[in-house]
Coordinates of C-alpha atoms in Angstrom, one line a residue:
M1 CA -78.1 73.3 56.2
A2 CA -79.2 74.2 53.1
F3 CA -74.7 75.2 52.2
T4 CA -74.5 71.6 53.1
S5 CA -77.7 70.8 50.9
I6 CA -75.7 72.7 48.1
L7 CA -72.5 70.6 47.6
R8 CA -74.5 67.3 48.0
R9 CA -75.9 69.1 44.6
S10 CA -73.8 69.8 43.7
A11 CA -71.5 66.6 44.0
S12 CA -73.9 64.3 42.7
S13 CA -73.8 66.7 38.9
L14 CA -69.9 66.8 38.8
A15 CA -70.4 62.5 39.8
P16 CA -71.6 61.6 36.0
L17 CA -68.9 63.6 33.9
A18 CA -66.0 63.0 36.6
S19 CA -66.4 59.0 35.4
R20 CA -67.3 60.7 31.3
L21 CA -63.5 61.8 31.7
A22 CA -61.7 59.1 33.6
R23 CA -63.3 56.7 31.1
G24 CA -62.6 59.2 28.3
Q25 CA -58.7 59.4 29.4
R26 CA -59.2 55.1 29.6
S27 CA -59.2 54.7 26.2
Y28 CA -56.9 57.1 25.2
H29 CA -54.5 56.3 26.8
G30 CA -54.8 52.1 25.5
A31 CA -55.1 53.4 21.8
V32 CA -51.8 55.4 22.2
A33 CA -50.6 51.9 23.7
I34 CA -51.7 49.9 20.9
A35 CA -51.1 52.5 18.1
A36 CA -47.4 52.6 19.7
N37 CA -48.1 48.3 19.9
H38 CA -48.4 48.3 15.5
F39 CA -45.3 51.0 14.8
S40 CA -43.0 48.3 16.5
F41 CA -44.5 45.2 15.4
S42 CA -44.5 46.6 12.0
R43 CA -40.2 48.4 11.7
K44 CA -40.3 44.7 13.7
A45 CA -41.6 43.2 9.9
T46 CA -40.0 45.3 7.8
Q47 CA -36.6 44.4 8.6
P48 CA -34.4 41.5 6.9
T49 CA -34.4 38.7 8.5
P50 CA -30.3 38.5 9.3
F51 CA -28.5 35.3 7.1
V52 CA -26.8 32.6 10.0
P53 CA -24.9 30.3 8.0
T54 CA -25.2 26.5 8.3
P55 CA -23.4 24.1 8.9
R56 CA -24.1 22.7 5.8
Y57 CA -22.9 26.3 4.6
Y58 CA -19.8 26.2 5.0
S59 CA -19.3 22.9 4.9
S60 CA -19.2 23.5 1.5
H61 CA -17.7 26.4 1.6
S62 CA -15.4 24.8 2.9
S63 CA -14.9 22.2 0.5
D64 CA -15.0 24.4 -2.8
Q65 CA -11.7 26.3 -0.8
S66 CA -10.4 22.9 -0.8
L67 CA -10.9 22.3 -4.1
I68 CA -10.2 25.9 -6.0
R69 CA -5.9 25.3 -4.0
V70 CA -6.4 21.6 -5.5
I71 CA -6.7 22.9 -9.5
E72 CA -4.3 25.7 -8.3
S73 CA -1.7 24.2 -7.5
E74 CA -2.2 21.8 -10.6
I75 CA -2.3 24.9 -12.6
K76 CA 1.4 26.0 -11.4
C77 CA 2.8 22.4 -12.5
A78 CA 1.1 22.7 -15.4
E79 CA 1.8 26.3 -15.7
E80 CA 5.7 24.9 -15.6
T81 CA 6.4 22.1 -17.8
D82 CA 8.3 22.8 -20.2
D83 CA 5.6 22.4 -23.2
L84 CA 3.3 24.7 -22.2
D85 CA 5.7 27.8 -24.3
K86 CA 6.7 25.7 -26.7
V87 CA 6.4 26.8 -30.6
E88 CA 7.0 23.6 -32.2
E89 CA 8.6 25.7 -36.3
I90 CA 7.0 23.3 -39.4
P91 CA 9.7 21.8 -41.8
S92 CA 9.5 22.6 -44.7
A93 CA 9.0 19.5 -46.5
F94 CA 6.0 19.5 -44.3
P95 CA 3.1 18.6 -47.2
F96 CA 0.7 19.7 -45.7
K97 CA -1.3 22.8 -44.5
I98 CA -2.5 22.3 -40.6
E99 CA -6.1 24.0 -38.7
D100 CA -6.0 23.6 -35.5
T101 CA -8.3 25.2 -33.1
P102 CA -7.8 26.0 -29.5
G103 CA -10.4 24.3 -27.6
I104 CA -10.6 21.1 -29.1
Q105 CA -8.3 17.8 -29.7
T106 CA -7.8 17.5 -33.2
V107 CA -5.9 18.9 -35.7
T108 CA -6.3 19.0 -39.4
L109 CA -4.2 18.5 -41.7
K110 CA -4.8 19.1 -45.4
R111 CA -3.1 18.3 -48.7
T112 CA -4.0 18.2 -52.5
Y113 CA -1.8 15.9 -54.6
Q114 CA -2.0 15.0 -58.8
G115 CA -6.0 15.9 -58.1
E116 CA -7.0 13.8 -55.0
D117 CA -7.4 16.0 -51.6
I118 CA -6.2 14.4 -48.7
Q119 CA -7.4 15.3 -45.6
V120 CA -6.0 13.4 -42.0
E121 CA -7.3 14.7 -38.8
V122 CA -5.0 13.7 -35.7
H123 CA -5.8 13.0 -32.5
M124 CA -3.9 13.3 -29.4
P125 CA -1.0 10.8 -28.0
D126 CA -1.5 7.8 -26.3
L127 CA 1.4 8.5 -23.6
V128 CA 3.5 5.4 -23.2
T129 CA 5.3 6.8 -19.5
G130 CA 6.9 3.4 -19.0
E131 CA 5.8 3.3 -14.9
D132 CA 2.1 1.6 -15.3
D133 CA 2.0 0.7 -18.5
D134 CA 4.8 -2.5 -18.0
D135 CA 2.5 -3.7 -15.2
D136 CA -0.8 -3.7 -17.9
N137 CA 1.5 -4.4 -21.4
Q138 CA 3.0 -8.6 -19.4
D139 CA 0.9 -9.9 -22.0
D140 CA 2.4 -8.0 -25.2
D141 CA 5.6 -8.8 -25.4
N142 CA 5.5 -9.9 -28.7
D143 CA 4.0 -6.9 -29.6
E144 CA 7.1 -4.7 -30.7
H145 CA 3.8 -1.3 -30.6
A146 CA 3.0 -3.2 -26.9
N147 CA 6.3 0.0 -24.6
K148 CA 5.8 2.5 -27.5
S149 CA 3.7 5.8 -27.9
S150 CA 1.3 6.2 -30.8
I151 CA -0.7 8.8 -33.0
P152 CA -4.5 7.6 -33.4
L153 CA -4.7 8.9 -37.5
V154 CA -8.0 8.7 -39.7
V155 CA -6.7 9.6 -43.8
T156 CA -9.4 10.2 -45.8
V157 CA -8.4 10.6 -50.4
S158 CA -10.9 12.0 -52.4
K159 CA -10.4 11.8 -56.1
T160 CA -13.6 14.9 -57.3
N161 CA -15.7 11.8 -58.5
G162 CA -16.4 8.4 -57.3
P163 CA -15.5 6.7 -53.6
V164 CA -13.1 7.5 -50.0
L165 CA -10.8 5.4 -49.4
E166 CA -9.9 6.1 -45.9
F167 CA -7.7 5.0 -43.6
S168 CA -7.3 4.7 -39.7
V169 CA -4.0 4.6 -38.9
T170 CA -1.2 4.7 -36.0
A171 CA 1.6 6.5 -36.5
Y172 CA 4.2 5.3 -34.0
P173 CA 8.3 7.0 -33.7
D174 CA 9.2 6.7 -36.7
E175 CA 7.1 4.0 -38.5
F176 CA 3.4 4.0 -38.3
Q177 CA 0.3 1.2 -39.3
I178 CA -2.6 1.1 -41.2
D179 CA -5.4 -0.4 -39.3
S180 CA -7.8 -0.7 -41.1
L181 CA -9.1 0.5 -44.8
A182 CA -12.4 1.1 -45.7
V183 CA -14.1 2.2 -48.7
K184 CA -17.3 4.3 -49.0
N185 CA -19.0 6.6 -51.0
P186 CA -21.2 9.5 -50.2
E187 CA -23.9 9.0 -52.9
D188 CA -25.0 6.0 -49.7
S189 CA -27.2 6.1 -47.2
E190 CA -26.1 6.2 -43.4
D191 CA -28.4 3.8 -42.7
Q192 CA -27.1 1.9 -45.1
I193 CA -24.3 -0.4 -43.7
A194 CA -21.5 -0.7 -46.7
Y195 CA -19.1 -3.4 -47.0
E196 CA -15.9 -2.4 -46.1
G197 CA -13.7 -5.5 -47.5
P198 CA -11.7 -8.0 -44.5
D199 CA -9.7 -7.0 -42.5
F200 CA -6.3 -5.5 -43.3
H201 CA -4.1 -7.6 -42.0
D202 CA -6.0 -10.1 -43.8
L203 CA -4.6 -8.5 -46.4
D204 CA -1.7 -10.1 -48.6
E205 CA 0.9 -9.3 -47.8
N206 CA 3.2 -7.4 -50.9
L207 CA -1.2 -6.0 -50.7
Q208 CA -0.4 -4.2 -47.3
K209 CA 3.1 -3.0 -47.9
A210 CA 2.2 -1.5 -51.0
F211 CA -1.0 0.7 -49.2
H212 CA 2.4 1.3 -47.0
K213 CA 3.9 3.0 -50.0
Y214 CA 0.3 4.3 -52.3
L215 CA 0.5 6.3 -47.9
E216 CA 4.0 8.0 -48.2
V217 CA 3.9 8.8 -51.4
R218 CA 1.3 11.9 -50.0
G219 CA 2.6 12.6 -47.3
I220 CA 2.2 9.7 -43.9
K221 CA 5.6 9.4 -44.3
P222 CA 7.7 9.0 -40.3
S223 CA 8.8 12.6 -40.9
T224 CA 5.6 14.1 -40.6
T225 CA 4.8 11.5 -38.2
N226 CA 7.9 12.4 -36.5
F227 CA 6.9 16.0 -36.2
L228 CA 3.0 15.6 -34.8
H229 CA 4.5 13.2 -31.8
E230 CA 6.5 16.5 -31.2
Y231 CA 2.8 18.7 -31.9
M232 CA 1.0 17.7 -30.3
L233 CA 2.4 16.5 -27.1
N234 CA 2.4 20.7 -26.9
K235 CA -0.8 20.5 -27.7
D236 CA -2.6 17.7 -24.7
S237 CA -0.3 20.6 -22.6
K238 CA -0.9 23.4 -23.6
E239 CA -4.9 21.9 -24.1
Y240 CA -4.6 20.7 -20.1
A241 CA -3.6 24.3 -19.1
N242 CA -7.1 25.6 -20.5
W243 CA -8.8 23.3 -18.7
L244 CA -7.5 24.1 -14.9
Q245 CA -8.3 27.1 -15.9
Q246 CA -12.0 26.9 -17.2
L247 CA -12.6 25.0 -14.0
K248 CA -11.1 27.0 -11.8
R249 CA -13.1 30.1 -13.1
F250 CA -16.1 27.9 -13.3
V251 CA -15.8 26.4 -9.6
E252 CA -15.1 30.6 -8.0
A253 CA -18.2 31.5 -9.7

């Protein structure tokens, strides 16, 4: 009986210790679980979110690829034209110096004549293909130039001092016509509107013919304009092919 009493006291004194050990073990396992969960969450948070293409992305990408294919097809057609690699030989009697900058749609001609500075700004040709243009020119049957390709020119004649003559000219194959004539003073302010004279076609016919001769003597003549037609057609083909290449590079970038 005394032995039983001793066992009870020993069990009673050990029970609090066992309880504390059990609670400590549960706290340890709980802390480990919390730390594991935190580590798992941190790994998930630091992993990059995978890119999932949206339908709008696919649509835009497909559209760009389709556009590139069309541009490439047009480049191929442009490179097959006869004018692209053609080099125009400048006639020995051509009176002007040609200034042609790639990427610029105009060409500048310069020369001096008896103390005058003559400059011609040559624009891209206005082509008549003979297809759709026939319908557009039904009302122009009386105009002999309605079905002819042409090149716009701006001819400037200046001297050391004094005003400047500026002619707007349309050059056709084998001939040219003067559309307007202006007398400009370099000293005039841009805010001032100078009197530019009457419409050129309203001038006396003899005066019109005299100005035609005036320009011919200074180099604006059929042999010049015929060469310019071929030269500008060649330039137009090259500039178009280069423009297409720039478009393709932009879309691909």
